[in-house]
Amino acid sequence: EVVMISGYSGTGKTTLAFELKKKIQEGAFVTGKFDQYNSGEPLSAISQAFGELCRMIVKKGATLCKEIEAVLRAELKSEVYLLTQIIPDLKEVINQETEHAEASDDATSEARQVRLNYAFRIFVRTMSFHFSPLVLCLDDLQWADTLSLNTIELLLSDVQNKCSLMIIGCYRSNEVNGNHILSTLLQDLSEMQKQNAELITISQIELGNLGIKEVNQAIMALISTDKESKTEGLATICYKRTLGNPFFLLEFVKLLEEEGLLHFHLGLFQWKWDETEIGSRTASTENVVDLLQRKMEKLSKETQGFLQCAACLGSSFADDTIKLIWHHKKNIYEDSSEAE
């Protein structure tokens, strides 16, 4: 099954996808995120998702690791090596004796891709058997590389996989036009469904900004009140500043609380605010960039420098990596200060 969730940035696509994770009692829900500045790395998000799955297997113990290793080796023999090149965490599941020399000769890149495609299908069949349902949530598909999209189609078109597999894709609809490679995948999947409705089911969900009524309901929920008239004025200001973008709305309300414009009165045991003051003091907040810039400017110089380092590493990184970079950066600052 395929679920495609589209919408502008900040409309809650990923949040909606993660709601499904709460419903999964058994099986596995794993995630991967494509990076705008790392789109040249093939299969990055798929590698992240399957890497997370491999770490789950390791946590479940040696017995499951041996079962999965036995199946993969029986089907793929030394070709397991191809998978470990894409999914490094798989090395923790299987015995690491497999060497490149044992794998079939890479006569051509096309031949290697054929073998890798087969290996991927065997891997997903095996995992979806042991983890049912298996849900892959792939975020920011608008930045996915061609190989990743081809692999998604490859896995969804596997008629021999009789186990439960769902792929959830989130993408920014304003960055995907008719000529985008993702549009081609969506068209191919739609055609696949027409030809064989039993093989694949496609659901498309498009998210937009909230209306002023929904903004008011959100604020009522945030401050725990059931009186619509009480929050209508505040909701009007919030809607005007955020245009109903859910992410921006939450960040804006946080800003109001941080700056004391929205505060909890312990004596009255309720939230208080001054709409006139909020309107005047937030007049310069026109978009989410302005808002986040204001919040970051309040951070210490050291914290801002730390965030700059983290931003260079992409959407995720290991603690050891950021510690190493931060330590190196501090040494550079110290050396330059001494030189001065």
Short mmCIF file of C-alpha atoms in Angstrom, two decimals:
data_model
loop_
_atom_site.label_atom_id
_atom_site.label_comp_id
_atom_site.label_asym_id
_atom_site.label_seq_id
_atom_site.Cartn_x
_atom_site.Cartn_y
_atom_site.Cartn_z
CA GLU A 1 0.00 0.00 0.00
CA VAL A 2 1.14 3.54 -0.76
CA VAL A 3 0.10 6.72 1.04
CA MET A 4 1.30 10.01 -0.43
CA ILE A 5 0.96 13.08 1.79
CA SER A 6 1.52 16.41 0.07
CA GLY A 7 1.35 20.05 1.08
CA TYR A 8 3.42 23.14 1.72
CA SER A 9 6.22 23.18 4.28
CA GLY A 10 4.87 23.31 7.82
CA THR A 11 1.40 21.93 7.08
CA GLY A 12 1.95 18.82 9.23
CA LYS A 13 2.74 16.11 6.67
CA THR A 14 5.34 14.33 8.80
CA THR A 15 3.28 14.76 11.97
CA LEU A 16 0.30 13.12 10.27
CA ALA A 17 2.46 10.24 9.04
CA PHE A 18 3.82 9.66 12.54
CA GLU A 19 0.29 9.36 13.91
CA LEU A 20 0.21 5.94 12.26
CA LYS A 21 3.24 4.89 14.28
CA LYS A 22 1.15 5.16 17.45
CA LYS A 23 -1.34 2.66 16.00
CA ILE A 24 1.21 -0.04 15.19
CA GLN A 25 1.34 -2.54 18.04
CA GLU A 26 3.42 -5.09 16.15
CA GLY A 27 5.50 -4.87 13.00
CA ALA A 28 7.82 -1.93 12.42
CA PHE A 29 7.59 1.76 11.48
CA VAL A 30 10.90 3.10 10.18
CA THR A 31 11.78 6.45 8.67
CA GLY A 32 14.17 8.11 6.28
CA LYS A 33 14.52 11.70 5.16
CA PHE A 34 15.93 13.02 1.90
CA ASP A 35 18.21 16.03 2.17
CA GLN A 36 18.09 19.02 -0.16
CA TYR A 37 21.87 19.44 -0.01
CA ASN A 38 22.67 15.74 -0.17
CA SER A 39 20.52 14.68 -3.12
CA GLY A 40 23.61 13.39 -4.91
CA GLU A 41 23.87 10.47 -2.47
CA PRO A 42 21.75 7.63 -3.90
CA LEU A 43 19.29 5.80 -1.65
CA SER A 44 20.13 7.97 1.38
CA ALA A 45 16.65 7.96 2.97
CA ILE A 46 16.07 4.29 2.15
CA SER A 47 19.41 3.46 3.76
CA GLN A 48 18.37 5.41 6.88
CA ALA A 49 15.03 3.60 7.14
CA PHE A 50 16.47 0.11 6.66
CA GLY A 51 19.35 0.99 8.97
CA GLU A 52 16.84 1.81 11.69
CA LEU A 53 15.15 -1.53 11.02
CA CYS A 54 18.48 -3.38 11.37
CA ARG A 55 19.14 -1.70 14.70
CA MET A 56 15.70 -2.86 15.86
CA ILE A 57 16.63 -6.42 14.91
CA VAL A 58 19.89 -6.28 16.85
CA LYS A 59 18.01 -5.08 19.94
CA LYS A 60 15.66 -8.07 19.69
CA GLY A 61 18.57 -10.44 20.12
CA ALA A 62 20.86 -12.95 18.46
CA THR A 63 18.14 -15.49 17.66
CA LEU A 64 16.31 -13.15 15.28
CA CYS A 65 19.62 -12.02 13.76
CA LYS A 66 20.53 -15.63 12.96
CA GLU A 67 17.10 -16.32 11.44
CA ILE A 68 17.31 -13.33 9.14
CA GLU A 69 20.94 -14.01 8.24
CA ALA A 70 20.07 -17.61 7.31
CA VAL A 71 17.30 -16.49 4.96
CA LEU A 72 19.37 -13.76 3.30
CA ARG A 73 22.39 -16.01 2.79
CA ALA A 74 20.25 -18.86 1.45
CA GLU A 75 18.72 -16.55 -1.17
CA LEU A 76 21.57 -14.16 -1.92
CA LYS A 77 24.72 -16.09 -1.07
CA SER A 78 27.67 -13.67 -1.27
CA GLU A 79 25.47 -11.01 -2.87
CA VAL A 80 24.57 -9.95 0.68
CA TYR A 81 27.66 -7.77 0.28
CA LEU A 82 25.70 -5.47 -2.06
CA LEU A 83 23.15 -4.79 0.64
CA THR A 84 25.76 -4.05 3.30
CA GLN A 85 27.21 -1.40 1.00
CA ILE A 86 23.85 0.41 0.96
CA ILE A 87 22.78 -0.49 4.50
CA PRO A 88 25.90 -0.48 6.73
CA ASP A 89 23.84 -1.38 9.82
CA LEU A 90 23.06 -4.73 8.21
CA LYS A 91 26.61 -5.78 9.11
CA GLU A 92 25.48 -5.85 12.76
CA VAL A 93 22.74 -8.35 11.89
CA ILE A 94 24.69 -10.78 9.73
CA ASN A 95 28.10 -12.38 10.10
CA GLN A 96 30.59 -9.95 8.57
CA GLU A 97 32.67 -12.60 6.83
CA THR A 98 31.27 -11.65 3.43
CA GLU A 99 33.93 -9.84 1.40
CA HIS A 100 33.67 -8.04 -1.89
CA ALA A 101 35.88 -10.65 -3.50
CA GLU A 102 33.26 -13.29 -2.82
CA ALA A 103 30.53 -11.41 -4.65
CA SER A 104 29.87 -11.78 -8.34
CA ASP A 105 32.12 -9.77 -10.61
CA ASP A 106 30.80 -6.28 -11.35
CA ALA A 107 31.14 -6.59 -15.11
CA THR A 108 28.85 -3.62 -15.76
CA SER A 109 26.97 -1.12 -13.64
CA GLU A 110 23.76 -2.38 -15.24
CA ALA A 111 24.48 -5.96 -14.17
CA ARG A 112 25.28 -4.77 -10.65
CA GLN A 113 22.01 -2.84 -10.50
CA VAL A 114 20.03 -5.92 -11.57
CA ARG A 115 21.61 -7.90 -8.72
CA LEU A 116 21.03 -5.07 -6.27
CA ASN A 117 17.37 -4.85 -7.28
CA TYR A 118 16.95 -8.57 -6.61
CA ALA A 119 18.78 -8.25 -3.29
CA PHE A 120 16.51 -5.39 -2.22
CA ARG A 121 13.39 -7.42 -2.99
CA ILE A 122 14.67 -10.42 -1.02
CA PHE A 123 15.62 -8.14 1.87
CA VAL A 124 12.17 -6.50 2.00
CA ARG A 125 10.34 -9.83 1.64
CA THR A 126 12.34 -11.16 4.58
CA MET A 127 11.81 -8.07 6.73
CA SER A 128 8.09 -7.76 5.99
CA PHE A 129 7.71 -11.44 6.96
CA HIS A 130 9.33 -10.89 10.35
CA PHE A 131 7.80 -7.43 10.87
CA SER A 132 4.18 -7.30 9.77
CA PRO A 133 3.13 -4.70 8.90
CA LEU A 134 6.35 -3.09 7.71
CA VAL A 135 5.88 0.65 7.23
CA LEU A 136 8.51 2.81 5.53
CA CYS A 137 7.99 6.55 5.97
CA LEU A 138 10.11 8.53 3.52
CA ASP A 139 10.11 12.28 4.05
CA ASP A 140 10.89 15.11 1.59
CA LEU A 141 10.43 12.99 -1.51
CA GLN A 142 10.74 16.14 -3.63
CA TRP A 143 14.51 15.84 -3.07
CA ALA A 144 14.74 12.10 -3.76
CA ASP A 145 17.20 10.83 -6.36
CA THR A 146 16.10 8.78 -9.37
CA LEU A 147 17.53 5.52 -8.01
CA SER A 148 15.54 5.88 -4.79
CA LEU A 149 12.29 6.45 -6.67
CA ASN A 150 13.03 3.49 -8.93
CA THR A 151 13.67 1.35 -5.85
CA ILE A 152 10.35 2.40 -4.31
CA GLU A 153 8.55 1.32 -7.48
CA LEU A 154 10.58 -1.89 -7.55
CA LEU A 155 9.51 -2.86 -4.03
CA LEU A 156 5.87 -1.97 -4.59
CA SER A 157 5.66 -3.97 -7.80
CA ASP A 158 7.03 -7.17 -6.20
CA VAL A 159 4.19 -9.66 -6.78
CA GLN A 160 6.08 -12.34 -4.81
CA ASN A 161 5.95 -10.35 -1.58
CA LYS A 162 2.78 -11.60 0.09
CA CYS A 163 3.43 -9.81 3.39
CA SER A 164 2.18 -6.42 4.54
CA LEU A 165 4.24 -3.50 3.22
CA MET A 166 3.27 0.15 3.33
CA ILE A 167 5.29 3.08 2.03
CA ILE A 168 4.33 6.56 3.20
CA GLY A 169 5.78 9.37 1.15
CA CYS A 170 5.72 13.02 2.22
CA TYR A 171 6.56 15.80 -0.22
CA ARG A 172 6.12 19.52 -0.79
CA SER A 173 3.54 19.86 -3.53
CA ASN A 174 4.69 23.38 -4.44
CA GLU A 175 8.12 21.96 -5.41
CA VAL A 176 6.79 19.14 -7.62
CA ASN A 177 5.50 20.04 -11.07
CA GLY A 178 4.53 17.85 -13.99
CA ASN A 179 8.15 17.49 -15.14
CA HIS A 180 9.50 16.44 -11.75
CA ILE A 181 10.84 12.88 -11.45
CA LEU A 182 8.46 12.28 -8.53
CA SER A 183 5.50 13.04 -10.82
CA THR A 184 6.70 10.25 -13.10
CA LEU A 185 6.72 7.81 -10.18
CA LEU A 186 3.21 8.85 -9.14
CA GLN A 187 1.95 8.34 -12.69
CA ASP A 188 3.63 4.92 -12.90
CA LEU A 189 2.11 3.82 -9.58
CA SER A 190 -1.32 5.00 -10.69
CA GLU A 191 -0.99 3.00 -13.90
CA MET A 192 0.18 -0.01 -11.89
CA GLN A 193 -2.93 0.23 -9.73
CA LYS A 194 -5.18 0.36 -12.79
CA GLN A 195 -3.59 -2.78 -14.19
CA ASN A 196 -3.61 -4.72 -10.92
CA ALA A 197 -5.73 -3.27 -8.12
CA GLU A 198 -4.90 -6.25 -5.88
CA LEU A 199 -1.17 -5.57 -6.10
CA ILE A 200 -1.17 -1.98 -4.91
CA THR A 201 -3.48 0.52 -3.25
CA ILE A 202 -2.71 4.22 -3.49
CA SER A 203 -4.07 6.92 -1.17
CA GLN A 204 -3.29 10.60 -1.67
CA ILE A 205 -3.72 13.17 1.09
CA GLU A 206 -3.17 16.86 0.49
CA LEU A 207 -2.77 19.13 3.50
CA GLY A 208 -3.28 22.87 3.47
CA ASN A 209 -3.21 25.76 5.90
CA LEU A 210 -5.81 26.12 8.63
CA GLY A 211 -8.74 28.50 8.31
CA ILE A 212 -9.38 31.09 10.98
CA LYS A 213 -11.98 28.84 12.61
CA GLU A 214 -9.48 25.98 12.85
CA VAL A 215 -6.82 28.38 14.20
CA ASN A 216 -9.24 29.41 16.94
CA GLN A 217 -9.97 25.76 17.76
CA ALA A 218 -6.23 25.06 17.99
CA ILE A 219 -5.69 27.97 20.37
CA MET A 220 -8.65 26.88 22.48
CA ALA A 221 -7.06 23.45 22.80
CA LEU A 222 -3.66 24.93 23.66
CA ILE A 223 -4.98 27.08 26.50
CA SER A 224 -7.66 24.60 27.62
CA THR A 225 -10.83 26.61 27.12
CA ASP A 226 -14.14 25.79 25.46
CA LYS A 227 -15.32 29.39 24.92
CA GLU A 228 -14.84 30.34 21.27
CA SER A 229 -15.58 34.02 21.85
CA LYS A 230 -12.81 34.26 24.44
CA THR A 231 -10.05 33.47 21.94
CA GLU A 232 -11.48 34.91 18.71
CA GLY A 233 -9.45 38.12 18.95
CA LEU A 234 -6.21 36.25 19.65
CA ALA A 235 -7.01 33.79 16.87
CA THR A 236 -7.51 36.64 14.40
CA ILE A 237 -4.04 38.03 15.18
CA CYS A 238 -2.45 34.56 14.99
CA TYR A 239 -4.12 33.85 11.67
CA LYS A 240 -3.03 37.20 10.24
CA ARG A 241 0.59 36.60 11.29
CA THR A 242 0.79 32.93 10.24
CA LEU A 243 -1.80 32.58 7.45
CA GLY A 244 -2.90 29.40 9.20
CA ASN A 245 0.35 27.47 8.65
CA PRO A 246 0.29 24.89 11.52
CA PHE A 247 4.05 24.96 12.18
CA PHE A 248 4.23 28.73 12.09
CA LEU A 249 1.13 28.96 14.30
CA LEU A 250 2.67 26.82 17.04
CA GLU A 251 5.97 28.70 16.84
CA PHE A 252 4.13 32.03 17.00
CA VAL A 253 2.19 31.00 20.11
CA LYS A 254 5.47 29.82 21.70
CA LEU A 255 6.96 33.24 20.93
CA LEU A 256 4.04 34.99 22.61
CA GLU A 257 4.57 32.90 25.74
CA GLU A 258 8.36 33.39 25.72
CA GLU A 259 7.99 37.17 25.46
CA GLY A 260 5.35 37.34 28.19
CA LEU A 261 2.58 38.37 25.84
CA LEU A 262 0.71 35.18 26.70
CA HIS A 263 1.07 34.08 30.31
CA PHE A 264 -0.63 31.85 32.84
CA HIS A 265 -2.12 33.71 35.83
CA LEU A 266 -1.75 31.47 38.87
CA GLY A 267 -4.24 33.53 40.90
CA LEU A 268 -7.00 33.26 38.30
CA PHE A 269 -5.74 29.87 37.10
CA GLN A 270 -6.16 30.83 33.47
CA TRP A 271 -4.22 32.22 30.51
CA LYS A 272 -4.12 36.00 30.05
CA TRP A 273 -3.12 38.22 27.12
CA ASP A 274 -3.50 41.74 25.77
CA GLU A 275 -4.56 41.68 22.11
CA THR A 276 -3.57 45.30 21.51
CA GLU A 277 -0.05 44.75 22.83
CA ILE A 278 0.33 41.51 20.87
CA GLY A 279 -0.79 43.24 17.69
CA SER A 280 1.71 46.08 18.06
CA ARG A 281 4.70 44.06 19.23
CA THR A 282 4.38 41.37 16.55
CA ALA A 283 3.63 43.67 13.61
CA SER A 284 7.08 43.02 12.12
CA THR A 285 6.63 39.23 12.13
CA GLU A 286 5.66 38.53 8.53
CA ASN A 287 6.79 34.96 7.96
CA VAL A 288 8.37 31.90 9.54
CA VAL A 289 11.89 33.01 8.56
CA ASP A 290 11.51 36.27 10.50
CA LEU A 291 10.14 34.37 13.48
CA LEU A 292 12.92 31.78 13.61
CA GLN A 293 15.55 34.47 13.06
CA ARG A 294 14.23 36.41 16.04
CA LYS A 295 14.32 33.29 18.20
CA MET A 296 17.85 32.35 17.15
CA GLU A 297 19.16 35.86 17.74
CA LYS A 298 18.21 35.44 21.40
CA LEU A 299 20.50 32.44 21.73
CA SER A 300 24.06 32.80 22.99
CA LYS A 301 26.86 33.15 20.43
CA GLU A 302 28.18 29.74 21.43
CA THR A 303 24.78 28.11 20.87
CA GLN A 304 24.41 29.82 17.48
CA GLY A 305 27.84 28.50 16.50
CA PHE A 306 26.85 25.01 17.60
CA LEU A 307 23.69 25.15 15.45
CA GLN A 308 25.77 26.27 12.47
CA CYS A 309 27.94 23.18 12.86
CA ALA A 310 24.90 20.92 13.19
CA ALA A 311 23.28 22.45 10.10
CA CYS A 312 26.28 21.45 7.99
CA LEU A 313 25.70 17.78 8.87
CA GLY A 314 22.20 17.52 7.43
CA SER A 315 18.94 16.39 9.02
CA SER A 316 20.55 13.80 11.32
CA PHE A 317 23.98 13.10 12.77
CA ALA A 318 25.76 11.15 15.49
CA ASP A 319 26.73 12.72 18.82
CA ASP A 320 30.39 11.85 18.29
CA THR A 321 30.44 13.65 14.94
CA ILE A 322 29.07 16.94 16.25
CA LYS A 323 31.36 16.75 19.29
CA LEU A 324 34.40 16.32 17.04
CA ILE A 325 33.43 19.23 14.78
CA TRP A 326 32.57 21.50 17.69
CA HIS A 327 35.86 20.73 19.43
CA HIS A 328 37.75 21.45 16.20
CA LYS A 329 35.89 24.72 15.70
CA LYS A 330 36.66 25.89 19.23
CA ASN A 331 40.35 25.12 18.68
CA ILE A 332 40.31 27.26 15.52
CA TYR A 333 38.73 30.17 17.43
CA GLU A 334 41.29 29.86 20.20
CA ASP A 335 44.21 29.76 17.75
CA SER A 336 42.93 32.79 15.85
CA SER A 337 42.44 34.72 19.12
CA GLU A 338 46.02 33.99 20.16
CA ALA A 339 47.32 35.09 16.76
CA GLU A 340 45.56 38.41 17.16
#
